[in-house]
mmCIF file of C-alpha atoms and ligand atoms in Angstrom:
data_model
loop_
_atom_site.group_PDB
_atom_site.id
_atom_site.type_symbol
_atom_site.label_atom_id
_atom_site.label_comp_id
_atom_site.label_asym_id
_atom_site.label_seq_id
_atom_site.Cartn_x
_atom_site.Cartn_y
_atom_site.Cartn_z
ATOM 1 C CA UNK D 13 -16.557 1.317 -31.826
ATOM 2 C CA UNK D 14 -13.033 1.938 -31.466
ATOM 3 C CA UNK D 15 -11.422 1.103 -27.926
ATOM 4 C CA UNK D 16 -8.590 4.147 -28.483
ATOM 5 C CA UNK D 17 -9.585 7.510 -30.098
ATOM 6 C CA UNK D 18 -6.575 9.416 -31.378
ATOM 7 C CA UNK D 19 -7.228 13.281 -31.570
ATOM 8 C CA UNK D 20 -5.677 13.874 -35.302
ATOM 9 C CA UNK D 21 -4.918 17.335 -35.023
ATOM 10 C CA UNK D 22 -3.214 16.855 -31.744
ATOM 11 C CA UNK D 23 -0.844 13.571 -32.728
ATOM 12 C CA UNK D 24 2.235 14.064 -34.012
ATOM 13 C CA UNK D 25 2.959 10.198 -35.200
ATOM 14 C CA UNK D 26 5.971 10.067 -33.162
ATOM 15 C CA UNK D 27 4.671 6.586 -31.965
ATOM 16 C CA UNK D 28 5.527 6.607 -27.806
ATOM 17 C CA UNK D 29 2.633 5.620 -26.948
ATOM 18 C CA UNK D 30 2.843 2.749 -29.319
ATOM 19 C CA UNK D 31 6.232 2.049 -27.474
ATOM 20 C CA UNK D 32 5.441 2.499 -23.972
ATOM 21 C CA UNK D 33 2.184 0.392 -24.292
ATOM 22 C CA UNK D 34 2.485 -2.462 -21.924
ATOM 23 C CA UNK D 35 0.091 -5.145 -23.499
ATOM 24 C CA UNK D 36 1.517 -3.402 -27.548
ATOM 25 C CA UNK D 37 -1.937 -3.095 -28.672
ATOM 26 C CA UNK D 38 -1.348 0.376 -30.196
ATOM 27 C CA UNK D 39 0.153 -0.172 -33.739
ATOM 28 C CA UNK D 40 2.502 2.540 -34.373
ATOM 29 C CA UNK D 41 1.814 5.233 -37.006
ATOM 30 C CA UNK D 42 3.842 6.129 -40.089
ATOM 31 C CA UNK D 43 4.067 8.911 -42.230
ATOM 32 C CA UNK D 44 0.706 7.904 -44.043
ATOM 33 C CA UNK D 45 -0.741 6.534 -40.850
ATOM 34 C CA UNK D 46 -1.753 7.507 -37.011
ATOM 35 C CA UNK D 47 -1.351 4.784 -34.601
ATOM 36 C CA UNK D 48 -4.261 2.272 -34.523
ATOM 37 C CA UNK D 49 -5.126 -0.118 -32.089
ATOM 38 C CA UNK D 50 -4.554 -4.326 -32.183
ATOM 39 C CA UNK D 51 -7.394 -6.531 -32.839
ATOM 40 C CA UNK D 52 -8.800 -7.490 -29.042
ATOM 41 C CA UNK D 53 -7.258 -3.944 -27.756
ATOM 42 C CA UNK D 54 -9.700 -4.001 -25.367
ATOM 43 C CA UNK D 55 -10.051 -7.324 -24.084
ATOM 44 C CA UNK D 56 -6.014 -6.376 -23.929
ATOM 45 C CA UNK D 57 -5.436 -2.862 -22.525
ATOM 46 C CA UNK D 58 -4.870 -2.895 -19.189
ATOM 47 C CA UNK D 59 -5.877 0.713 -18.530
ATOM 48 C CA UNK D 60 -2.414 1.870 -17.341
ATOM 49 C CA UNK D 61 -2.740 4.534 -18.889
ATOM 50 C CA UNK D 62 0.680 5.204 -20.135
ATOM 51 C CA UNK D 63 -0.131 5.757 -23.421
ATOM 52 C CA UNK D 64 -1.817 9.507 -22.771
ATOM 53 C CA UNK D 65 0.344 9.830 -19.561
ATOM 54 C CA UNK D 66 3.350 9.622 -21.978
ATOM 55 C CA UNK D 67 1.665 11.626 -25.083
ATOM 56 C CA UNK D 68 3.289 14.847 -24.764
ATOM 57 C CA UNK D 69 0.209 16.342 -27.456
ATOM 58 C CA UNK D 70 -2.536 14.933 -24.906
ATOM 59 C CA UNK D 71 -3.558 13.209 -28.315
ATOM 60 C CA UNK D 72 -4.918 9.646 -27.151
ATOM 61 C CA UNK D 73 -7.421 8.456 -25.107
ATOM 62 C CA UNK D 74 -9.672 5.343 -24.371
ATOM 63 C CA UNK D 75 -12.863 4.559 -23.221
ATOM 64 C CA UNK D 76 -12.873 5.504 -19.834
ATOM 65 C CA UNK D 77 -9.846 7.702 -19.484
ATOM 66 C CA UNK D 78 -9.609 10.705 -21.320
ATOM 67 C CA UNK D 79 -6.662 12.709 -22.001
ATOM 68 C CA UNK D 80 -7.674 15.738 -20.301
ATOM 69 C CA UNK D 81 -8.908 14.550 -17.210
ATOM 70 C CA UNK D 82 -5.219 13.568 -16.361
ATOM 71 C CA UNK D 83 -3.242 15.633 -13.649
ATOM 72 C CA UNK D 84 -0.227 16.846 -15.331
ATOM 73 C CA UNK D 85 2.671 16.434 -13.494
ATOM 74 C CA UNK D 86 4.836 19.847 -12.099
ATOM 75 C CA UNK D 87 8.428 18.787 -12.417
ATOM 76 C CA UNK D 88 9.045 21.547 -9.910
ATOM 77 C CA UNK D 89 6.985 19.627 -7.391
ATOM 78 C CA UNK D 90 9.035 16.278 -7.399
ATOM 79 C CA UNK D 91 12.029 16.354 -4.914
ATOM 80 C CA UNK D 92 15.229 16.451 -5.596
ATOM 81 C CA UNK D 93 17.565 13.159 -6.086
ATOM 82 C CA UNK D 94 18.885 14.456 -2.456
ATOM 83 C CA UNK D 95 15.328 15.107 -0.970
ATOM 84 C CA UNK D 96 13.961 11.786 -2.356
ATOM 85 C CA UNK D 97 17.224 10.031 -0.608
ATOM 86 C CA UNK D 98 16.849 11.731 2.735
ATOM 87 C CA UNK D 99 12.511 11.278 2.736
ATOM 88 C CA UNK D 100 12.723 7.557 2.004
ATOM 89 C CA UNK D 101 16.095 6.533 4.111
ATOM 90 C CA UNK D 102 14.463 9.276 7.098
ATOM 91 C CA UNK D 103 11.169 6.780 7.245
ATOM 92 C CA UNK D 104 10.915 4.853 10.538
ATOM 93 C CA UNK D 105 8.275 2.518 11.891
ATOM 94 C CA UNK D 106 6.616 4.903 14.422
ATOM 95 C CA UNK D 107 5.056 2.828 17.560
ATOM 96 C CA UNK D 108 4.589 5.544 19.626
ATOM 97 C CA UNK D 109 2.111 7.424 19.088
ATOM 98 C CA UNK D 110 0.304 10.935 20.928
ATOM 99 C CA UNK D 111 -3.040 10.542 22.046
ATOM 100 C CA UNK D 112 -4.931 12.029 19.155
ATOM 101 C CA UNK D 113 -7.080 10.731 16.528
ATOM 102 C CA UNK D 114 -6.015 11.779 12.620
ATOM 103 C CA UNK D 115 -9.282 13.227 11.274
ATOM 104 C CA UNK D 116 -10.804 10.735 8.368
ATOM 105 C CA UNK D 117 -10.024 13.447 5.676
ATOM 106 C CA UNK D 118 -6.708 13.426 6.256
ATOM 107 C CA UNK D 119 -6.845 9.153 6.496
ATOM 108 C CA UNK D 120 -9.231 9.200 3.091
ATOM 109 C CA UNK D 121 -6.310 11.498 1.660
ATOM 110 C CA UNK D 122 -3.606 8.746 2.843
ATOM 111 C CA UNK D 123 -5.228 5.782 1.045
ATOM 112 C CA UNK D 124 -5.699 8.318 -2.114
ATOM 113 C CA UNK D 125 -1.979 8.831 -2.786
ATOM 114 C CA UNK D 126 -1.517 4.770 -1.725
ATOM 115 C CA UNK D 127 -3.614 3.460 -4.430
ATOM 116 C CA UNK D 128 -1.408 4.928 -6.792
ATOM 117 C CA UNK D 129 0.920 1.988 -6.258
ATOM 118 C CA UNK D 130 2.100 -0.375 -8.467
ATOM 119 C CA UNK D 131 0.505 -3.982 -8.863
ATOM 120 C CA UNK D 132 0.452 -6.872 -11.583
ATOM 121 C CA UNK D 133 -1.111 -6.143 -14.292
ATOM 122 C CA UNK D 134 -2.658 -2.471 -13.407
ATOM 123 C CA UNK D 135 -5.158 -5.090 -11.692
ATOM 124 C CA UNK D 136 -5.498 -2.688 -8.670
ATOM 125 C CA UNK D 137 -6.971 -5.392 -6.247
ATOM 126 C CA UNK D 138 -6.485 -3.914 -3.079
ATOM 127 C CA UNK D 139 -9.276 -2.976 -0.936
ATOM 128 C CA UNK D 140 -9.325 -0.818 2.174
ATOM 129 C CA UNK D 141 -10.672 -0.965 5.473
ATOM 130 C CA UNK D 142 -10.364 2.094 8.418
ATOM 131 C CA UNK D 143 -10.612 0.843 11.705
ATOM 132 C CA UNK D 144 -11.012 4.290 13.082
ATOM 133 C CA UNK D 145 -12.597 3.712 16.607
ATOM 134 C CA UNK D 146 -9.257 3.713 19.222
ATOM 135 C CA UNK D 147 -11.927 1.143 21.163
ATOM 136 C CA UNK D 148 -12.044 -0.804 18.912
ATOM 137 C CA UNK D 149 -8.521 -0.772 17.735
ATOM 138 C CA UNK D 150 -7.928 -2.302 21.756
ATOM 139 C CA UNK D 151 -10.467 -4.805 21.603
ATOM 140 C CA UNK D 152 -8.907 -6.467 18.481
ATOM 141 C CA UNK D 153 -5.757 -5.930 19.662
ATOM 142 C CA UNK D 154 -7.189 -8.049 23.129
ATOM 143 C CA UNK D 155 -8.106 -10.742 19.928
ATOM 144 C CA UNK D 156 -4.638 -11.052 18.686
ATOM 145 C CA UNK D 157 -3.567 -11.480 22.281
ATOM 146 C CA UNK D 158 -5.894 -14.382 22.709
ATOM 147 C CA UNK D 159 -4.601 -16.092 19.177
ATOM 148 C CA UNK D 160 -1.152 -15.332 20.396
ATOM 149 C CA UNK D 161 -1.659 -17.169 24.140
ATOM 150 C CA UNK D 162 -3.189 -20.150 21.892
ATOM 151 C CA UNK D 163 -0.375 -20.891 19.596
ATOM 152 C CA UNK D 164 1.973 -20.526 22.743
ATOM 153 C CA UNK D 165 0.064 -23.290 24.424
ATOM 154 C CA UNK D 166 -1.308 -25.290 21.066
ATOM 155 C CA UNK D 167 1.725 -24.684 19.021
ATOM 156 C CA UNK D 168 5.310 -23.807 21.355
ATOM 157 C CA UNK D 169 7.492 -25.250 18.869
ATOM 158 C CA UNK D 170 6.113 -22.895 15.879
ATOM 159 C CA UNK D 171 7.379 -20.100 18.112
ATOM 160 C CA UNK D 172 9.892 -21.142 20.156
ATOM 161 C CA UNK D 173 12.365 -18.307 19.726
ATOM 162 C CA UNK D 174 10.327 -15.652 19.064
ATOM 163 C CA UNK D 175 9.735 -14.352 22.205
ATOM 164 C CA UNK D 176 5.995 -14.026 21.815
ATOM 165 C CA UNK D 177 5.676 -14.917 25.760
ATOM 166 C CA UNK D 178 6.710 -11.120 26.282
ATOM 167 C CA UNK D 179 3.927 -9.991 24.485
ATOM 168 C CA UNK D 180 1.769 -11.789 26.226
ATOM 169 C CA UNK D 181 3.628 -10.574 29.684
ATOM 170 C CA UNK D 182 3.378 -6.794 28.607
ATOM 171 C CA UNK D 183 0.011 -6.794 27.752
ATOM 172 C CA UNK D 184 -0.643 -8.335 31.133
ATOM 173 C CA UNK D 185 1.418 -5.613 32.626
ATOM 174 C CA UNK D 186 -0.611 -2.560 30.495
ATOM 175 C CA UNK D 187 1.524 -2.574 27.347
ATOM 176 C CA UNK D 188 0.437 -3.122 23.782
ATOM 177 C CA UNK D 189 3.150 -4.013 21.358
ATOM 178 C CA UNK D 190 0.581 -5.460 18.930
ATOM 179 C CA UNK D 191 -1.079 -2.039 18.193
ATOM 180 C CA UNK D 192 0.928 -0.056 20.012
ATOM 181 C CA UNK D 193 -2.312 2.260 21.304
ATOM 182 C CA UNK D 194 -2.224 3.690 17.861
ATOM 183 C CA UNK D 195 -5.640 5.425 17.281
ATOM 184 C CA UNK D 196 -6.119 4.125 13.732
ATOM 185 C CA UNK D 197 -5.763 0.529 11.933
ATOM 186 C CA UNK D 198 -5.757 0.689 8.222
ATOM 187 C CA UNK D 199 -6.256 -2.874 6.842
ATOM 188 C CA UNK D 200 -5.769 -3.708 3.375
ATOM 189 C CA UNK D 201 -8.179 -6.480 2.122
ATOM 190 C CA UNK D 202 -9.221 -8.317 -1.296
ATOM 191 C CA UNK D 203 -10.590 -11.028 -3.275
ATOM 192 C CA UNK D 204 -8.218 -14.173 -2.855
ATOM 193 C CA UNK D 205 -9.144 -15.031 -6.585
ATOM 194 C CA UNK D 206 -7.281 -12.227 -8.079
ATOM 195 C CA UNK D 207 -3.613 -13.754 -8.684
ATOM 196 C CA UNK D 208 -2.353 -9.972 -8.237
ATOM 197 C CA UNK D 209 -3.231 -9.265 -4.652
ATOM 198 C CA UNK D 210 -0.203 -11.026 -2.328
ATOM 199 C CA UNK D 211 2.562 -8.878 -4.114
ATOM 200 C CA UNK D 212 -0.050 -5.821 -4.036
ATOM 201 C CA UNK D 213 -1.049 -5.658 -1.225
ATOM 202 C CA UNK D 214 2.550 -5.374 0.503
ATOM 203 C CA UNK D 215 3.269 -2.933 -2.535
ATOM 204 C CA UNK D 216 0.103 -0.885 -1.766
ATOM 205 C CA UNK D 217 0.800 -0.932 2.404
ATOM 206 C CA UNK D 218 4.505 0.185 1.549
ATOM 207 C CA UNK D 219 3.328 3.187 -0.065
ATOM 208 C CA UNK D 220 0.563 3.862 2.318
ATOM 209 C CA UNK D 221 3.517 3.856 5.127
ATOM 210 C CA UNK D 222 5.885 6.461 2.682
ATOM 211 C CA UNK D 223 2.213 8.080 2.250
ATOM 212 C CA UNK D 224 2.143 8.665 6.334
ATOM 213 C CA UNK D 225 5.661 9.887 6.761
ATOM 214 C CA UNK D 226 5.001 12.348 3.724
ATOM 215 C CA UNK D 227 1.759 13.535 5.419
ATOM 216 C CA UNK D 228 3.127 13.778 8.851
ATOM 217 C CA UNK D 229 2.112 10.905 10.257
ATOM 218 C CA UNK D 230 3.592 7.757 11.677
ATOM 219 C CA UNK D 231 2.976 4.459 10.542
ATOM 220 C CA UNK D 232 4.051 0.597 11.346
ATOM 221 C CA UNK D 233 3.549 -2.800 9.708
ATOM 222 C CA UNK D 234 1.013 -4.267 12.265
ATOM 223 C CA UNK D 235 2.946 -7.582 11.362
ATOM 224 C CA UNK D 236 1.054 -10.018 14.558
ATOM 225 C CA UNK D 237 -2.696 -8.291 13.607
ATOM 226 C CA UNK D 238 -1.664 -9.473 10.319
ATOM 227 C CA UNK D 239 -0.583 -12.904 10.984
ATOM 228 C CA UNK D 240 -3.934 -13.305 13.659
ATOM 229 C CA UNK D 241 -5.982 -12.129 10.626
ATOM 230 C CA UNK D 242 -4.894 -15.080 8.813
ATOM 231 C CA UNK D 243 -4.947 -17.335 11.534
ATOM 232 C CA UNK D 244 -7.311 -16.730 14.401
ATOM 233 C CA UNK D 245 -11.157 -16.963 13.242
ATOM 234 C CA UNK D 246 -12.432 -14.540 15.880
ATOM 235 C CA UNK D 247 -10.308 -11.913 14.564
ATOM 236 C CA UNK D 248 -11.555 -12.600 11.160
ATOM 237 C CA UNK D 249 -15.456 -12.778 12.078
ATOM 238 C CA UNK D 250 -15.328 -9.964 14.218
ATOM 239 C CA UNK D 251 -13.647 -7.797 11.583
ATOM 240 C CA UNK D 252 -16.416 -8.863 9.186
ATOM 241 C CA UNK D 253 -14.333 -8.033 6.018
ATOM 242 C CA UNK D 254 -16.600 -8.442 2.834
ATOM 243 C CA UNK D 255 -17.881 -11.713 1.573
ATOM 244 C CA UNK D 256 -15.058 -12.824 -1.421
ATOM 245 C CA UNK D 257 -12.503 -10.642 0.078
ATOM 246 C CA UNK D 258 -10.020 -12.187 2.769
ATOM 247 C CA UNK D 259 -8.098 -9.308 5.013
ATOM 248 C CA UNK D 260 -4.318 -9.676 4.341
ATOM 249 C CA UNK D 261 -2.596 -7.240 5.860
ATOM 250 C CA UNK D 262 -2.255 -4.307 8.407
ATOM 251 C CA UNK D 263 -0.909 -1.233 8.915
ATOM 252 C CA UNK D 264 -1.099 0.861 12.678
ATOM 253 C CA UNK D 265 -1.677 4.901 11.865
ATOM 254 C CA UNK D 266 -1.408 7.872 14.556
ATOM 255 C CA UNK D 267 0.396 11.441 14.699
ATOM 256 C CA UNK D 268 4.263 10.058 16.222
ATOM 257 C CA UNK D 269 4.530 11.568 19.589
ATOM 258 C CA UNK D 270 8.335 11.715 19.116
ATOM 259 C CA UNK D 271 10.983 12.830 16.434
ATOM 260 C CA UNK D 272 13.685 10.904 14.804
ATOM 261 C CA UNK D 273 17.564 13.040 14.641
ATOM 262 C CA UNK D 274 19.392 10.280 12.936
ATOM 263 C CA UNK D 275 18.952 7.502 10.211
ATOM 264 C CA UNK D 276 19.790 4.057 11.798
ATOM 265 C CA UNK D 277 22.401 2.571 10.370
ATOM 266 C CA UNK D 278 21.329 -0.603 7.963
ATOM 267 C CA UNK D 279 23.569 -3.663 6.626
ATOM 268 C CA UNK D 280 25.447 -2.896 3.412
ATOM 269 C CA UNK D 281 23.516 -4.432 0.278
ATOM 270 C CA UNK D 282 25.096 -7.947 -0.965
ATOM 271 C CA UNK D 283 24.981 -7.415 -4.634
ATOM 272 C CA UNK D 284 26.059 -10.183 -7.325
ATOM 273 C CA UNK D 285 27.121 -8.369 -10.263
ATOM 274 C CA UNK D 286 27.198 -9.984 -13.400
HETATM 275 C C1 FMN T 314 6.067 -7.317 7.087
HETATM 276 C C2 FMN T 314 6.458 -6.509 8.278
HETATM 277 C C3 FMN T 314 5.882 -6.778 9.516
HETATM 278 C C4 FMN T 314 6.212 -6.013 10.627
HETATM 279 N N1 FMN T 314 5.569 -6.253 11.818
HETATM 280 C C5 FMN T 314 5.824 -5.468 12.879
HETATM 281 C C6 FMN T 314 5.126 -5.666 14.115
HETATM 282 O O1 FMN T 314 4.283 -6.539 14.240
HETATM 283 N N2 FMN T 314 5.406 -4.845 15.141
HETATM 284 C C7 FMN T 314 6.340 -3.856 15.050
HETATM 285 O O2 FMN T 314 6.554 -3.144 16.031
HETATM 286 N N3 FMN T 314 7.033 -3.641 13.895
HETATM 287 C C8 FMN T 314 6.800 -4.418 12.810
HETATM 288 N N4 FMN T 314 7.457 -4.202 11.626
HETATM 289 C C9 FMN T 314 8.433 -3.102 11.507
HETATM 290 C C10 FMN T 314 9.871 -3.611 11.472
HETATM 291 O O3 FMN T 314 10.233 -4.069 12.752
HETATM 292 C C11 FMN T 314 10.750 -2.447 11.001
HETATM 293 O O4 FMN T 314 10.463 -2.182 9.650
HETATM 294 C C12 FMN T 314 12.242 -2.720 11.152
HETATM 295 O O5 FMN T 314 12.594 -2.897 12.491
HETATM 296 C C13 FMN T 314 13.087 -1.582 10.578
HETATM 297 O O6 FMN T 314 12.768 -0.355 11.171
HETATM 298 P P1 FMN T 314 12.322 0.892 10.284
HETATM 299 O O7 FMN T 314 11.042 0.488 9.567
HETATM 300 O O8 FMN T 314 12.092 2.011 11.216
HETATM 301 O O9 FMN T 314 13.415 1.154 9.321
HETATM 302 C C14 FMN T 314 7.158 -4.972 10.516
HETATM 303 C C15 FMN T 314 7.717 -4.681 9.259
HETATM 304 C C16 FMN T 314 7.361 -5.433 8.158
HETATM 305 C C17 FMN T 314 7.944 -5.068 6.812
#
């Protein structure tokens, strides 16, 4: 059985989705001929789907992924060149946060529009994992303390200059800057094996923290949770993150108890032209 069905009275031969295929395992039709697939197509396709998200008949499909089943995209949804500017330069790392859980709906909906982000080879490796319970969201924060007081005393010259001491001193004195009392932790996690997860997992966080500022909410890079996930077994146990799959990365989620007026100025890009 075929790997790509081509709907004959839909396809026009004009041989996009032969162009746009990633992997080239459509051939491209002629005047005699529809487009056909590549020997191994399967074994080859690395269900992007770009060939029926590019058909403009809705002509081609493959196992699994059918033509029709795609949302079609409403041009006059997408914002402007000006709104896209002023949404992506207005994001900010939010780290404080009002005293409010985000219903799981509206956390479920987050990660939906955040696995549509890029990563090698369509592989899609990321996994997720909510850590929804504000308790519990303290007590691993408490962890990250205790990995952070270690490497102070087991490692100082690691961290000499990075001030992690004042962590340390403003937990002591009631203040998280690991979690920053957010309510939510959203942890992305996956199998170590798959050669596609370190670039997709920062990818797939990225968009989950555009996601956040798109749905409202405020997000931040939980960069020390992330680091003590790596490095500080308790953490690890205690998050009990599925056999195979190592936790890489972390991301702090609440409703942002304040409101940004201005963009922060950033550097100028250094660009070599050539
Ligand atoms: C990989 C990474 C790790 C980060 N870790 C932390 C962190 O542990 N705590 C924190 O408050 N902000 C953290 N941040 C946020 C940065 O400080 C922030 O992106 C930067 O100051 C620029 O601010 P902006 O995101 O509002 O533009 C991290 C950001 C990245 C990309």
């Amino acid at each position: 059985m075929s790997w790509i069905t081509i709907n004959e009275t839909k396809c026009k031969k004009d041989g996009i989705c032969a162009a746009v295929c990633p992997p080239g395992i459509i051939n491209p039709p002629d005047a005699n001929r529809f487009p056909t697939e590549t020997e191994n197509a399967k074994e080859l396709c690395i269900r992007c789907g770009h060939c029926m998200a590019i058909c403009p008949h809705g002509a081609i499909s493959f196992e699994g992924m059918k033509a029709e089943d795609l949302t079609k995209i409403d041009g006059s949804m997408l914002p402007s060149t000006e709104q896209a500017q002023m949404f992506l330069r207005s994001r900010r790392s939010i780290r404080t946060y009002k005293d409010k859980s985000v219903d799981r709906e509206t956390l479920a909906r987050l990660i939906d529009i955040a696995r549509y982000a890029p990563s090698g080879s369509n592989a899609q490796p990321v996994e997720w994992m909510v850590i929804y319970d504000k308790n519990d969201v303290n007590k691993y924060a408490a962890m990250v303390i205790d990995w952070i007081k270690y490497i102070i005393r087991e490692h100082a010259e690691a961290v000499a200059g990075l001030h992690m001491d004042l962590i340390v001193k403003a937990w002591d004195e009631g203040s998280d800057r690991v979690c920053r009392n957010a309510p939510h932790i959203i942890i992305a996690h996956g199998s170590e094996q798959n050669q596609m997860i370190q670039d997709s997992y920062t990818i797939a966080l990225t968009y989950l923290e555009l996601a956040a500022s798109a749905l409202k909410l405020g997000a931040c890079w939980a960069g020390y949770f992330g680091l003590a996930m790596e490095n500080w077994p308790p953490l690890n146990k205690a998050l009990n993150v599925p056999a195979g799959n190592k936790a890489f990365g972390a991301m702090l989620v609440g409703y942002p108890k304040y409101k940004y007026h201005r963009i922060p100025l950033r550097n100028e890009p250094k660009i070599i032209w050539k």
